[in-house]
mmCIF file of C-alpha atoms in Angstrom:
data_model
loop_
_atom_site.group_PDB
_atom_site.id
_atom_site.type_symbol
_atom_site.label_atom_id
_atom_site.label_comp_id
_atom_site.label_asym_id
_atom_site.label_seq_id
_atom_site.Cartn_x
_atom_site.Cartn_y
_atom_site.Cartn_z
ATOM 1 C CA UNK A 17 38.931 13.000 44.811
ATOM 2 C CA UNK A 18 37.226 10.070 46.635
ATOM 3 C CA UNK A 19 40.418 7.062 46.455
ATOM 4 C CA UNK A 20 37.695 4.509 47.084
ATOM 5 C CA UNK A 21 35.411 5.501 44.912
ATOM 6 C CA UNK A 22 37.462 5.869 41.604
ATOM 7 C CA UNK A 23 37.863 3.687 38.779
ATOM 8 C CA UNK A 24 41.430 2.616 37.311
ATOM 9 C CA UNK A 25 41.013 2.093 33.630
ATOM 10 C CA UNK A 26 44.773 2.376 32.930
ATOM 11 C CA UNK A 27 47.454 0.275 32.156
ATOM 12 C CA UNK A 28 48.561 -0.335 35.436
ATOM 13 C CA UNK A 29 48.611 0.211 38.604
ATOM 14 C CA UNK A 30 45.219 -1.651 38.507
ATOM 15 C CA UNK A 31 42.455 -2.223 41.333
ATOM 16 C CA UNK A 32 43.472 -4.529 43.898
ATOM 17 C CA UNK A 33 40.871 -7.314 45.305
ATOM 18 C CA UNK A 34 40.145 -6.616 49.235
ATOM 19 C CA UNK A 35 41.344 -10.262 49.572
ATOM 20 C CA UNK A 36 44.166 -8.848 48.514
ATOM 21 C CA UNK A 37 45.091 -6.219 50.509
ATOM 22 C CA UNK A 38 43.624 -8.028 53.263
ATOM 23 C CA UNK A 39 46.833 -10.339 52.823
ATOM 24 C CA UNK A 40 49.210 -7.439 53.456
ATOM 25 C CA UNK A 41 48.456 -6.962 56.663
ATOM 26 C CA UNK A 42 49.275 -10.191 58.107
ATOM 27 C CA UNK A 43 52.106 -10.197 60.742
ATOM 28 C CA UNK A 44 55.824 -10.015 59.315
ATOM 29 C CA UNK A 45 58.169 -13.263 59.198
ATOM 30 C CA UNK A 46 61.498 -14.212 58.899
ATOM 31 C CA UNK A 47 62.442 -14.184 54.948
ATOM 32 C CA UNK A 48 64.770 -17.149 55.606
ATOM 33 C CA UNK A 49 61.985 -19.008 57.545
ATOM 34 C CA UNK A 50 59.852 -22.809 56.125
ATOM 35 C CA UNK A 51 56.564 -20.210 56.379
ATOM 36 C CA UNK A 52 58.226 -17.608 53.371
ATOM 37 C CA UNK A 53 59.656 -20.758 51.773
ATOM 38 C CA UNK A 54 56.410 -22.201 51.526
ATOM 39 C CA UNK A 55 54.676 -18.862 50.314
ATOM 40 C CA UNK A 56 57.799 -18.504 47.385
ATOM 41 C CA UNK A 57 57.480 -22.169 46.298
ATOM 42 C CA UNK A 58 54.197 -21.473 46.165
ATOM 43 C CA UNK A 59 54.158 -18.439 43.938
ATOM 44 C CA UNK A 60 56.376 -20.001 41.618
ATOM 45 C CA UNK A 61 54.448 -23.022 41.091
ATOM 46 C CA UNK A 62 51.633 -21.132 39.915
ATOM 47 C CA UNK A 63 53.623 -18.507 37.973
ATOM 48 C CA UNK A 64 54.772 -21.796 36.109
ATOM 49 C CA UNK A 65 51.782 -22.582 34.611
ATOM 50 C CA UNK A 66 50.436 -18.639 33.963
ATOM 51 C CA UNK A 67 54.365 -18.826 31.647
ATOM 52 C CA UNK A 68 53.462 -21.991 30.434
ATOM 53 C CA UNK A 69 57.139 -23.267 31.125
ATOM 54 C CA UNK A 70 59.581 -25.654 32.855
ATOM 55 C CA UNK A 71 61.948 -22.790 33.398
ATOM 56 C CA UNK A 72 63.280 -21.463 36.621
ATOM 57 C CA UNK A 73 61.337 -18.613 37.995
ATOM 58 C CA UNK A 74 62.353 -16.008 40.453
ATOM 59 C CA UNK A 75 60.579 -13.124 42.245
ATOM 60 C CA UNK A 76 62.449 -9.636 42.928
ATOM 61 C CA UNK A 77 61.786 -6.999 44.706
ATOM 62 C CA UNK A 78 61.359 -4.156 42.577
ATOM 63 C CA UNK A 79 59.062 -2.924 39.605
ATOM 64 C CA UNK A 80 58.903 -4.264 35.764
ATOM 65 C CA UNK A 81 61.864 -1.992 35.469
ATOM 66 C CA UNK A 82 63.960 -3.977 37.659
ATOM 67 C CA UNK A 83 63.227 -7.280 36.314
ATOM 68 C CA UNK A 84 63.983 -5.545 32.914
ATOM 69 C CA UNK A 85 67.380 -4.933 33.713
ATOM 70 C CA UNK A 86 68.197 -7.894 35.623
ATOM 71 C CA UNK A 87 66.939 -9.759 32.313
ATOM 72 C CA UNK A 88 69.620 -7.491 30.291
ATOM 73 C CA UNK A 89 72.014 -6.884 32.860
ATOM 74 C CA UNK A 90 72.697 -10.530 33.764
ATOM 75 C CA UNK A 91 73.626 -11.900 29.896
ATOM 76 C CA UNK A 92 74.913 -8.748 28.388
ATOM 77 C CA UNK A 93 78.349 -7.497 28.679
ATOM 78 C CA UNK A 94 80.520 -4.943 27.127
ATOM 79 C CA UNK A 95 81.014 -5.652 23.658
ATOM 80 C CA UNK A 96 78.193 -7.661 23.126
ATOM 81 C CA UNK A 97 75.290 -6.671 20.309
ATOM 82 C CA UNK A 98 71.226 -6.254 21.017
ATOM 83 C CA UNK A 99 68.870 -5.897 18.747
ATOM 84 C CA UNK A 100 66.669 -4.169 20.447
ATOM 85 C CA UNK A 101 63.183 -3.618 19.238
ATOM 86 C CA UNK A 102 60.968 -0.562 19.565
ATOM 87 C CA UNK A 103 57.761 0.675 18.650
ATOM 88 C CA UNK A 104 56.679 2.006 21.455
ATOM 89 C CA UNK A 105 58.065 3.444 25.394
ATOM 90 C CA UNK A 106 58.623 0.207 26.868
ATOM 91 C CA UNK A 107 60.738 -0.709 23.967
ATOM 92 C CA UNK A 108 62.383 2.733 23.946
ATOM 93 C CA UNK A 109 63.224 1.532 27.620
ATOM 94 C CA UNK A 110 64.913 -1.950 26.678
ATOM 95 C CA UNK A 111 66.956 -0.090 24.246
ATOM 96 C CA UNK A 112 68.206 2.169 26.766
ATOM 97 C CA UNK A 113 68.980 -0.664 29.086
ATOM 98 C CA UNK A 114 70.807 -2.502 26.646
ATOM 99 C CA UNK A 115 73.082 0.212 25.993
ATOM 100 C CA UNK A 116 74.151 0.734 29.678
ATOM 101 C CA UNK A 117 75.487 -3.052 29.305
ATOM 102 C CA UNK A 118 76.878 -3.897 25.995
ATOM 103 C CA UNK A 119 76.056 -2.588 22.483
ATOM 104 C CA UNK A 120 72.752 -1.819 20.946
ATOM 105 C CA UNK A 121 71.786 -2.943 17.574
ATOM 106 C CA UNK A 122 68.785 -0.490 17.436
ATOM 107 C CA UNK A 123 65.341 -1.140 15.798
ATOM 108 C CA UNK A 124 63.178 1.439 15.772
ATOM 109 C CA UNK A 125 59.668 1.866 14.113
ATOM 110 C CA UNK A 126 57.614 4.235 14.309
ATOM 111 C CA UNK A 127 55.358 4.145 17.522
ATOM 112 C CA UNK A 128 51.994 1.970 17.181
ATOM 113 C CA UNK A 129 53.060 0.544 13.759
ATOM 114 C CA UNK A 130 54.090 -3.130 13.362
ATOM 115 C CA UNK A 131 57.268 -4.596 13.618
ATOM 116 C CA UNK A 132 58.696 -5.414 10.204
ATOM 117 C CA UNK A 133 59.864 -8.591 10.219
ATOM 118 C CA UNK A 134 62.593 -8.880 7.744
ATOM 119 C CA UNK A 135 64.429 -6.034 9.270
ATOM 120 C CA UNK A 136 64.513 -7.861 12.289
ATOM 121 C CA UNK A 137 66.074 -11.327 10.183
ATOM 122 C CA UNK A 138 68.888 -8.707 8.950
ATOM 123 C CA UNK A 139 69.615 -7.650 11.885
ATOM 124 C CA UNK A 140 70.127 -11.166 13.273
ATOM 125 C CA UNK A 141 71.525 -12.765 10.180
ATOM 126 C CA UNK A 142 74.353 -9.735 10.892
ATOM 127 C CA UNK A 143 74.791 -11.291 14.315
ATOM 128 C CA UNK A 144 73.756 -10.635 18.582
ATOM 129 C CA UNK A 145 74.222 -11.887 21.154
ATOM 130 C CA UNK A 146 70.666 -10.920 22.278
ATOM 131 C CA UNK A 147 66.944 -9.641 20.895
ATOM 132 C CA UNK A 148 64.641 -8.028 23.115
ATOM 133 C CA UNK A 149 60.736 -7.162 22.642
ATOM 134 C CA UNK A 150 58.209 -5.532 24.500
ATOM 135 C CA UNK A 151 55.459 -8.161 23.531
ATOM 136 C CA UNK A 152 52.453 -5.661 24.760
ATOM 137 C CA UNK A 153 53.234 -2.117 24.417
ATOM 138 C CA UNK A 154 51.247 -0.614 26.345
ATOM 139 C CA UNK A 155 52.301 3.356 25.574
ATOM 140 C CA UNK A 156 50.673 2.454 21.875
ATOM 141 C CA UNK A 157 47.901 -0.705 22.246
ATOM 142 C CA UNK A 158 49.880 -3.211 19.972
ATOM 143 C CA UNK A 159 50.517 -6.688 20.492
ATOM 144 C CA UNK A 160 53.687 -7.619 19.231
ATOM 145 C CA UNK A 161 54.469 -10.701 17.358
ATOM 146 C CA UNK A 162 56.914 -13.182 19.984
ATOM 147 C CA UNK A 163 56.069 -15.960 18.423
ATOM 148 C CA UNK A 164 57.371 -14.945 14.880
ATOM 149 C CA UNK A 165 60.857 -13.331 16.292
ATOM 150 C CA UNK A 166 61.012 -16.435 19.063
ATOM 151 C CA UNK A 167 61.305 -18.335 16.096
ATOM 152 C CA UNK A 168 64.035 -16.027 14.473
ATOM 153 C CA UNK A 169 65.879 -15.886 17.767
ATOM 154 C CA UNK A 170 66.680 -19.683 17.500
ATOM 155 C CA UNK A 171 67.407 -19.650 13.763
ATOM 156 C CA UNK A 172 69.853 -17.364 14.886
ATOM 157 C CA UNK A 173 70.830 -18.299 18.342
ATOM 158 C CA UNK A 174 70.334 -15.625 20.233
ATOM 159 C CA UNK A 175 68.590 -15.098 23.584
ATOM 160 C CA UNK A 176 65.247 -14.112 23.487
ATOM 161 C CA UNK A 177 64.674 -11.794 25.703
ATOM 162 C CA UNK A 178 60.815 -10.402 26.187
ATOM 163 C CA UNK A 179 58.861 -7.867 28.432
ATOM 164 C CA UNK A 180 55.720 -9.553 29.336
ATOM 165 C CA UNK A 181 54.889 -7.025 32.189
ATOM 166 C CA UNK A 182 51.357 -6.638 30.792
ATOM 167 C CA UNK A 183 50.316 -9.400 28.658
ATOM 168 C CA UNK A 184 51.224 -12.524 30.867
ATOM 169 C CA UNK A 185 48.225 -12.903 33.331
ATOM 170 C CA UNK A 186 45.636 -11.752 30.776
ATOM 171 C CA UNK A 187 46.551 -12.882 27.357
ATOM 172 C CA UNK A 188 48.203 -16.190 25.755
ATOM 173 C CA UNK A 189 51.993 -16.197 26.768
ATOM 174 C CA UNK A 190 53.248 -19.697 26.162
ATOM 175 C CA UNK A 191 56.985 -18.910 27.220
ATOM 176 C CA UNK A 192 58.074 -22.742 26.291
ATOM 177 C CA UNK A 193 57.069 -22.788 22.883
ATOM 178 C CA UNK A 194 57.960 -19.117 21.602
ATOM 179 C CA UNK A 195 61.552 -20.364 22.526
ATOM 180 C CA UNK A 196 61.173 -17.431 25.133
ATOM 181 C CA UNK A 197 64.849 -16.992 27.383
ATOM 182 C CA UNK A 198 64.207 -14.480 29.461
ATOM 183 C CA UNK A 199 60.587 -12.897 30.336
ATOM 184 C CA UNK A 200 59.634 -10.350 32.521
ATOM 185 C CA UNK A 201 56.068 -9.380 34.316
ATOM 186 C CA UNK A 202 55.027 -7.081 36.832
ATOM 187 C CA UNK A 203 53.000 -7.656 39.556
ATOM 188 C CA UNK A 204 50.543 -4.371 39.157
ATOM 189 C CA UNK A 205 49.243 -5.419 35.764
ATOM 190 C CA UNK A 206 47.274 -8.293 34.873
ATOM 191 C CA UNK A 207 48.159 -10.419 37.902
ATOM 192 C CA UNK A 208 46.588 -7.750 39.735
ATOM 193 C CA UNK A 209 48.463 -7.374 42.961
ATOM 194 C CA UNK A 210 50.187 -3.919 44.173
ATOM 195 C CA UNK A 211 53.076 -2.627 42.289
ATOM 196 C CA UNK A 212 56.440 -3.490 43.373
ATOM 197 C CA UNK A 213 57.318 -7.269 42.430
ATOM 198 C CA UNK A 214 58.796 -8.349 39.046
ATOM 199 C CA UNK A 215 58.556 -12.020 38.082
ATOM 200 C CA UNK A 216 61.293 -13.201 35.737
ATOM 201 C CA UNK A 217 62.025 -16.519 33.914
ATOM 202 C CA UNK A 218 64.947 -18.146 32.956
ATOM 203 C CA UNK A 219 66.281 -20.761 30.530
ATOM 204 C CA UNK A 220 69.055 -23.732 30.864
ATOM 205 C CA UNK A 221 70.479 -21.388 27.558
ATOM 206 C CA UNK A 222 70.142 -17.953 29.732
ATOM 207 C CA UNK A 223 72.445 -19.145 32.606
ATOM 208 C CA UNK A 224 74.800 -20.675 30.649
ATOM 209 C CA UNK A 225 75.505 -17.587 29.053
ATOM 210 C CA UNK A 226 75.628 -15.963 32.463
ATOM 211 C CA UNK A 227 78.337 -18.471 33.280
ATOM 212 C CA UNK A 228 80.761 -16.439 31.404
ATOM 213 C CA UNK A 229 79.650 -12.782 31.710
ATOM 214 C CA UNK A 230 82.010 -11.003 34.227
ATOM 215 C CA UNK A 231 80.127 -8.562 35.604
ATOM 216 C CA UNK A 232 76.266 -8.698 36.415
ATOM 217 C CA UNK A 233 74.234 -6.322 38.305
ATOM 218 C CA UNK A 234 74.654 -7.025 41.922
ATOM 219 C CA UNK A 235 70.744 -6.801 43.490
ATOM 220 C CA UNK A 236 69.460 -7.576 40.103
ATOM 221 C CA UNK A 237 71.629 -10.459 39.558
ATOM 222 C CA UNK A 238 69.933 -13.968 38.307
ATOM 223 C CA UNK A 239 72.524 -15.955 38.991
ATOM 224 C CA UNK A 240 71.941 -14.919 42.710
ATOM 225 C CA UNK A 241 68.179 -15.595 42.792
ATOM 226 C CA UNK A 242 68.709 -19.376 40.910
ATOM 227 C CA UNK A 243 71.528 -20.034 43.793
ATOM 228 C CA UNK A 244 69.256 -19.220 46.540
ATOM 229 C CA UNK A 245 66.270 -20.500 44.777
ATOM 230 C CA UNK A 246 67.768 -23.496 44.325
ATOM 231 C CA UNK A 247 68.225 -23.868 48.132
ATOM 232 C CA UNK A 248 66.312 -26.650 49.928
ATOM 233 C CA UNK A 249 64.389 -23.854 52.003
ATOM 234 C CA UNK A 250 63.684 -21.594 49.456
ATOM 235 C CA UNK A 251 64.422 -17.679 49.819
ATOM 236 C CA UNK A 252 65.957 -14.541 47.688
ATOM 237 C CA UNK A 253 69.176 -13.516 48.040
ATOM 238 C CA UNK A 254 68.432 -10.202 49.154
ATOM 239 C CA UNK A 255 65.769 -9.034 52.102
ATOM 240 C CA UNK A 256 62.337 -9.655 50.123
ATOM 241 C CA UNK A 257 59.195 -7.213 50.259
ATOM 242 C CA UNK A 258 57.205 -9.733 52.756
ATOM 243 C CA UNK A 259 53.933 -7.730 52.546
ATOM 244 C CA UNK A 260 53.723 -7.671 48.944
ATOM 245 C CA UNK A 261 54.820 -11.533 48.834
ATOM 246 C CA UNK A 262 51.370 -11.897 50.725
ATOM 247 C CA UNK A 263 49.907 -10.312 47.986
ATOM 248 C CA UNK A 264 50.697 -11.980 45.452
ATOM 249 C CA UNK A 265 49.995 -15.334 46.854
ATOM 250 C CA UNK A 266 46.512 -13.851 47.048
ATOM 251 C CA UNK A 267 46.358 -12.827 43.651
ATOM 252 C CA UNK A 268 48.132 -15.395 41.889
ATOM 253 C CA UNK A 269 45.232 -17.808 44.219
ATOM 254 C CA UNK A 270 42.424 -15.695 42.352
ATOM 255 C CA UNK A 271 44.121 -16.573 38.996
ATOM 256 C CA UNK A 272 43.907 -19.853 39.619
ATOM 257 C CA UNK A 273 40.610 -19.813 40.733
ATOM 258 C CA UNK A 274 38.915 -18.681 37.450
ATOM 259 C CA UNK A 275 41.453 -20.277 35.471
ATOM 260 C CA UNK A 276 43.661 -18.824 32.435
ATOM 261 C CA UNK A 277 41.832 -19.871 29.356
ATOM 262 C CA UNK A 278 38.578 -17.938 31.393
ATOM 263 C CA UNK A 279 41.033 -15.075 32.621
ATOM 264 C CA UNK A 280 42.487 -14.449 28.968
ATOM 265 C CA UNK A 281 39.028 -14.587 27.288
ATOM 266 C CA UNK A 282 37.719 -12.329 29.483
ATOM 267 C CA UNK A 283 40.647 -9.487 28.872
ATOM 268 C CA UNK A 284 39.970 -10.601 25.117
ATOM 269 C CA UNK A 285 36.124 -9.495 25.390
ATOM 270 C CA UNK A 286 36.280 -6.426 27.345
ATOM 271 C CA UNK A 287 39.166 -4.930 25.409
ATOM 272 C CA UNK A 288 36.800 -6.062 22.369
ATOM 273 C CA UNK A 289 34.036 -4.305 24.148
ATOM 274 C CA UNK A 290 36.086 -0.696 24.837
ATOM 275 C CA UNK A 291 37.314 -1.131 21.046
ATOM 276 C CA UNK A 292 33.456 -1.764 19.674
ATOM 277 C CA UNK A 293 32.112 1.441 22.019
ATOM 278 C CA UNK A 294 34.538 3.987 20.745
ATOM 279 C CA UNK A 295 34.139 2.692 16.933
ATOM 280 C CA UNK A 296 30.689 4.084 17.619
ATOM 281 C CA UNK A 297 31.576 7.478 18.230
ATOM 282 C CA UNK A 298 34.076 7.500 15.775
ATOM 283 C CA UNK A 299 36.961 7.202 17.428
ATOM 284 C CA UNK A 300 40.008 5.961 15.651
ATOM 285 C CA UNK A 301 42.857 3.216 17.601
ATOM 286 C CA UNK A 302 45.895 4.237 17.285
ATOM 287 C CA UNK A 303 48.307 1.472 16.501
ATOM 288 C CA UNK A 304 48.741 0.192 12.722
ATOM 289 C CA UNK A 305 48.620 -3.625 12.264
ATOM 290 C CA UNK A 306 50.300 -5.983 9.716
ATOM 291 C CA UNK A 307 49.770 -9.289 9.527
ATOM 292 C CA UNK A 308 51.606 -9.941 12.657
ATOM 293 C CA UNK A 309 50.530 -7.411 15.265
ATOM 294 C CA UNK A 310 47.152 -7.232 16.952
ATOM 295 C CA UNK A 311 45.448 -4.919 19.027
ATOM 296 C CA UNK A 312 46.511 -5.361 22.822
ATOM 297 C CA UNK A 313 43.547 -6.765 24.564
ATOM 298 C CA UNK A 314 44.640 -5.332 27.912
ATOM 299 C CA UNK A 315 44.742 -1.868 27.361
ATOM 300 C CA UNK A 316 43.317 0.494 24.169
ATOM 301 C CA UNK A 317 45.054 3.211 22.268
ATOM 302 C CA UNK A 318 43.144 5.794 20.531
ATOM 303 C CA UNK A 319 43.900 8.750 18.489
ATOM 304 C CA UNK A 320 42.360 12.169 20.513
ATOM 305 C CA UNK A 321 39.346 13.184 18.194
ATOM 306 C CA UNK A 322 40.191 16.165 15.796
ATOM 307 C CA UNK A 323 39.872 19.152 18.017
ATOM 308 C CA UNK A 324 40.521 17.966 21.422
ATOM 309 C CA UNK A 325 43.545 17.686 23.293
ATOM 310 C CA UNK A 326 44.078 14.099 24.660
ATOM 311 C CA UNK A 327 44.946 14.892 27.943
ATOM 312 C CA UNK A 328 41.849 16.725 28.356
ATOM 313 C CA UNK A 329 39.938 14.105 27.592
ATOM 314 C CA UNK A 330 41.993 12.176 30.450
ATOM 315 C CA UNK A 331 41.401 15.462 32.843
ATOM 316 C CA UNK A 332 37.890 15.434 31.769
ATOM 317 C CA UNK A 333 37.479 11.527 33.103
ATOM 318 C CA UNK A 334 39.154 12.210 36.387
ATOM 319 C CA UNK A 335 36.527 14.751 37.474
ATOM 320 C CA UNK A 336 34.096 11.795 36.382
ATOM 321 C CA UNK A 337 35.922 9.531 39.166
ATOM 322 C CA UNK A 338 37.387 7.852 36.151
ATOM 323 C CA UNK A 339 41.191 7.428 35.441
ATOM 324 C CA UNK A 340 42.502 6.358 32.408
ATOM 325 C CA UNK A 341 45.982 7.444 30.685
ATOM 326 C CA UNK A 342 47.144 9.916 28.172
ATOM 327 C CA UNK A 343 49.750 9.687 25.326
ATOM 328 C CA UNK A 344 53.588 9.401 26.498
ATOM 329 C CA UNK A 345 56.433 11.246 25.434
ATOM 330 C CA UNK A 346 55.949 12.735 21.965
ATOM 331 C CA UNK A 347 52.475 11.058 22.096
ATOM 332 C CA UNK A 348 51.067 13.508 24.631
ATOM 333 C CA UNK A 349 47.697 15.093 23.724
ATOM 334 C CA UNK A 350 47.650 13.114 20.750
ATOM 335 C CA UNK A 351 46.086 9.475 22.335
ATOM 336 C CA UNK A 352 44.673 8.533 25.142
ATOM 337 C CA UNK A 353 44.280 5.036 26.342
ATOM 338 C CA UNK A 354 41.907 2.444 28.482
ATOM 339 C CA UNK A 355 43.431 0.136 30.433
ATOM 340 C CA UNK A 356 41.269 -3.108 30.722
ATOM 341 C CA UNK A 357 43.037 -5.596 32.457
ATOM 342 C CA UNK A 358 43.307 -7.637 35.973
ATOM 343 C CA UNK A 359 40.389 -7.430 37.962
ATOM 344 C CA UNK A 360 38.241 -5.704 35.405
ATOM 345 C CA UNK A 361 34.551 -5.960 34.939
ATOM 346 C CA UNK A 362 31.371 -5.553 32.277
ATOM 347 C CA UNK A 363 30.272 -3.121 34.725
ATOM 348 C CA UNK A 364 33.669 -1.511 34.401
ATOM 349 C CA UNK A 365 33.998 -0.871 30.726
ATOM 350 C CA UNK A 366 30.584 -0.025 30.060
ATOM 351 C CA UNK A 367 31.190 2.855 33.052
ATOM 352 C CA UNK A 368 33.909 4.147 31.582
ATOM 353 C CA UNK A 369 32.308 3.771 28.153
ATOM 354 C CA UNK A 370 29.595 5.988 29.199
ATOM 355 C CA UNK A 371 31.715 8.182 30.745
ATOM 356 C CA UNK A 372 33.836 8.356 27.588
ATOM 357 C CA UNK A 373 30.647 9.431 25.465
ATOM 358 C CA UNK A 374 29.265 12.122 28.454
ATOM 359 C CA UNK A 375 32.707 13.986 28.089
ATOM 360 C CA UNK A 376 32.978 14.030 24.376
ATOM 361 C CA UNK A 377 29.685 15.019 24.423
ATOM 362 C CA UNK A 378 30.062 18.188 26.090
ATOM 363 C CA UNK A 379 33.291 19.271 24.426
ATOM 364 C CA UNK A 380 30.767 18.711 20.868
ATOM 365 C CA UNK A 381 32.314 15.703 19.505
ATOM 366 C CA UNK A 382 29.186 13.193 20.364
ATOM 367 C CA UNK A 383 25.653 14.634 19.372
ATOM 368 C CA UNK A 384 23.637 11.913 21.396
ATOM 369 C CA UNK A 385 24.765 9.432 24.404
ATOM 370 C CA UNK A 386 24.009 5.281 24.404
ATOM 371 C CA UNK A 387 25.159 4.355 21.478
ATOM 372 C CA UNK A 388 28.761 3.866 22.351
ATOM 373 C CA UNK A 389 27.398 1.704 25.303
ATOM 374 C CA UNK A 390 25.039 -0.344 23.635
ATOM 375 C CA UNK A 391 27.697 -1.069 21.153
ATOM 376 C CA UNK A 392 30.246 -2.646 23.633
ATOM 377 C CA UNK A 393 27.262 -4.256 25.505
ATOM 378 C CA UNK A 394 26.604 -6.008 22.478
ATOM 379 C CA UNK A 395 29.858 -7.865 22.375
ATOM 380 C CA UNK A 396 30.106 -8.222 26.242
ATOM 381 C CA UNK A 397 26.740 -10.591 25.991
ATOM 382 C CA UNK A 398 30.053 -12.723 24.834
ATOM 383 C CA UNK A 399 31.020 -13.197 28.058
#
């Protein structure tokens, strides 16, 4: 398989502009030097408007994963509940993470239905210390409602605590307002620079609590990142990854450049678009709404047609120089999913929409080809 010539339409890792990557290879400097001061401060200032908050905002080293825990990690303590939502992977993951630090107060929905939002007010009204939510899970294609259980969270006073590794950077996140505590994103997702950074904001509430928890994580500690942020020559605490700080100056550069209300309409339209292409052949999404939840509109989850395995579908693309993702866990072979976010274009979706329709095609799902295509063409004319 050709690495340059193949198309990433997954949820993440995502292409990479040659700007980009161009930016890794500059020379390496000291990570307690004014020159990676200036390239931090930098990085948060624009981070601070792609959150939409006044809150502190630190950069680690380390994947979604690791900003995950050191969201968890750094307010939770033996003894203390989380509610912890799931209804999908990611939230399977928070869950997990909770219970390695204090005591879970578990949530769990079936995955790619909608969070019921009573259960979550008994949960709180019972009391935690904590709530956390995947707001885009990605393993199912549903948005999840932050706004509604921000707003719960403060009734309740608890820290809100939300995984926004693949919404913020393509769709509305507005951190501030949804009374958001803690929030998480990764750098491979709709920010579109390499994996291995996780961005994480904090509240005045967040640290306070962290004022009396006894023992935090010690490289994924936020106390340590706001005491060295905080410095008047800005650094980490720890020995940063220099190359992929580059990186994301870069990238976070090209989101300002087109600007976030352009950025987050066009992940709205192309998501739009792959939906509209596979309603024409009949394809049904996966996740169930309510009134609450929408579709994620940076990646799609749909159910495998009757008769065909998922993950050939997925094996079928790759031979097409096409990558998209399968089902996970007990969703294997039973979804498959196209990622449209970060750097993704028209000429992207309608590929992989055509690509989509050639393989189901020849496994006898599809009896003609174009349809699907002209179908998401039609609402890509949005753009």
């Amino acid at each position: 398989m050709d690495l340059e010539d193949t198309l990433l339409m997954m949820p993440g890792p995502v292409p990479v502009a040659p700007r980009v990557l161009r930016a890794m290879s500059k020379p390496m400097i000291n990570h307690r030097s004014a020159e990676f001061a200036a390239i931090y401060d930098d990085c948060r200032e624009i981070l601070a408007d792609v959150y939409q908050t006044k809150n502190d905002i630190f950069v680690i080293s380390g994947s979604g994963t690791a900003g995950m825990e050191a969201a968890v990690g750094s307010v939770v303590e033996s003894g203390d509940k989380v509610v912890a939502i799931e209804n999908g992977k990611f939230g399977e993951r928070f869950k997990d993470l909770a219970a390695l630090y204090g005591e879970v107060v578990p949530l769990e929905f079936e995955w790619g239905t909608s969070v019921d939002l009573e259960l979550v007010k008994e949960k709180l009204e019972a009391g935690a210390k904590a709530i956390t939510l995947v707001h885009n899970e990605t393993s199912a294609g549903i948005l999840n409602p932050a706004a509604e259980i921000g707003k719960l969270a403060k009734k309740h006073d608890a820290l809100f605590i939300m995984d926004g590794v693949t919404s913020l950077g393509g769709d509305e996140v507005k951190v501030d307002e949804w009374g958001v505590d803690i929030s998480v994103v990764g750098s491979q997702k709709c920010l579109a620079a390499p994996p291995g950074l996780a961005m994480v904001s904090v509240s005045e509430k967040a640290f306070e609590v962290m004022n009396d928890v006894k023992k935090r994580p010690y490289y994924n500690d936020l106390k340590a990142y706001k005491k060295s942020g905080d410095k008047a020559r800005t650094e980490t605490p720890y020995t940063p990854a220099i190359p992929l700080f580059y990186a994301l100056q870069e990238a976070l550069h090209i989101v300002k450049e087109e600007g976030m209300e352009a950025r987050i309409n066009r992940h709205r339209v192309l998501s739009e678009a792959v939906r509209a292409g596979v309603a024409d052949m009949n394809i049904e999404m996966f996740p169930q709404l309510n009134e609450y939840s929408q579709y994620s509109n940076t990646v799609s989850a749909m159910k495998a047609p009757e008769g065909i395995d998922g993950e050939d579908i997925k094996g079928d693309m790759k031979k097409r120089g096409i990558i998209v993702a399968g089902g996970q866990a007990h969703l294997k072979g039973k979804i498959f999913r196209v990622g449209s976010m970060g750097n993704v274009t028209a000429r992207d979706v309608l590929s992989t929409i055509q690509g989509l329709e050639i393989v189901l095609k020849k496994r006898g799902y599809l009896d003609g080809l174009g349809a699907g295509v002209e179908a998401a063409n039609s609402v890509i004319d949005k753009l």
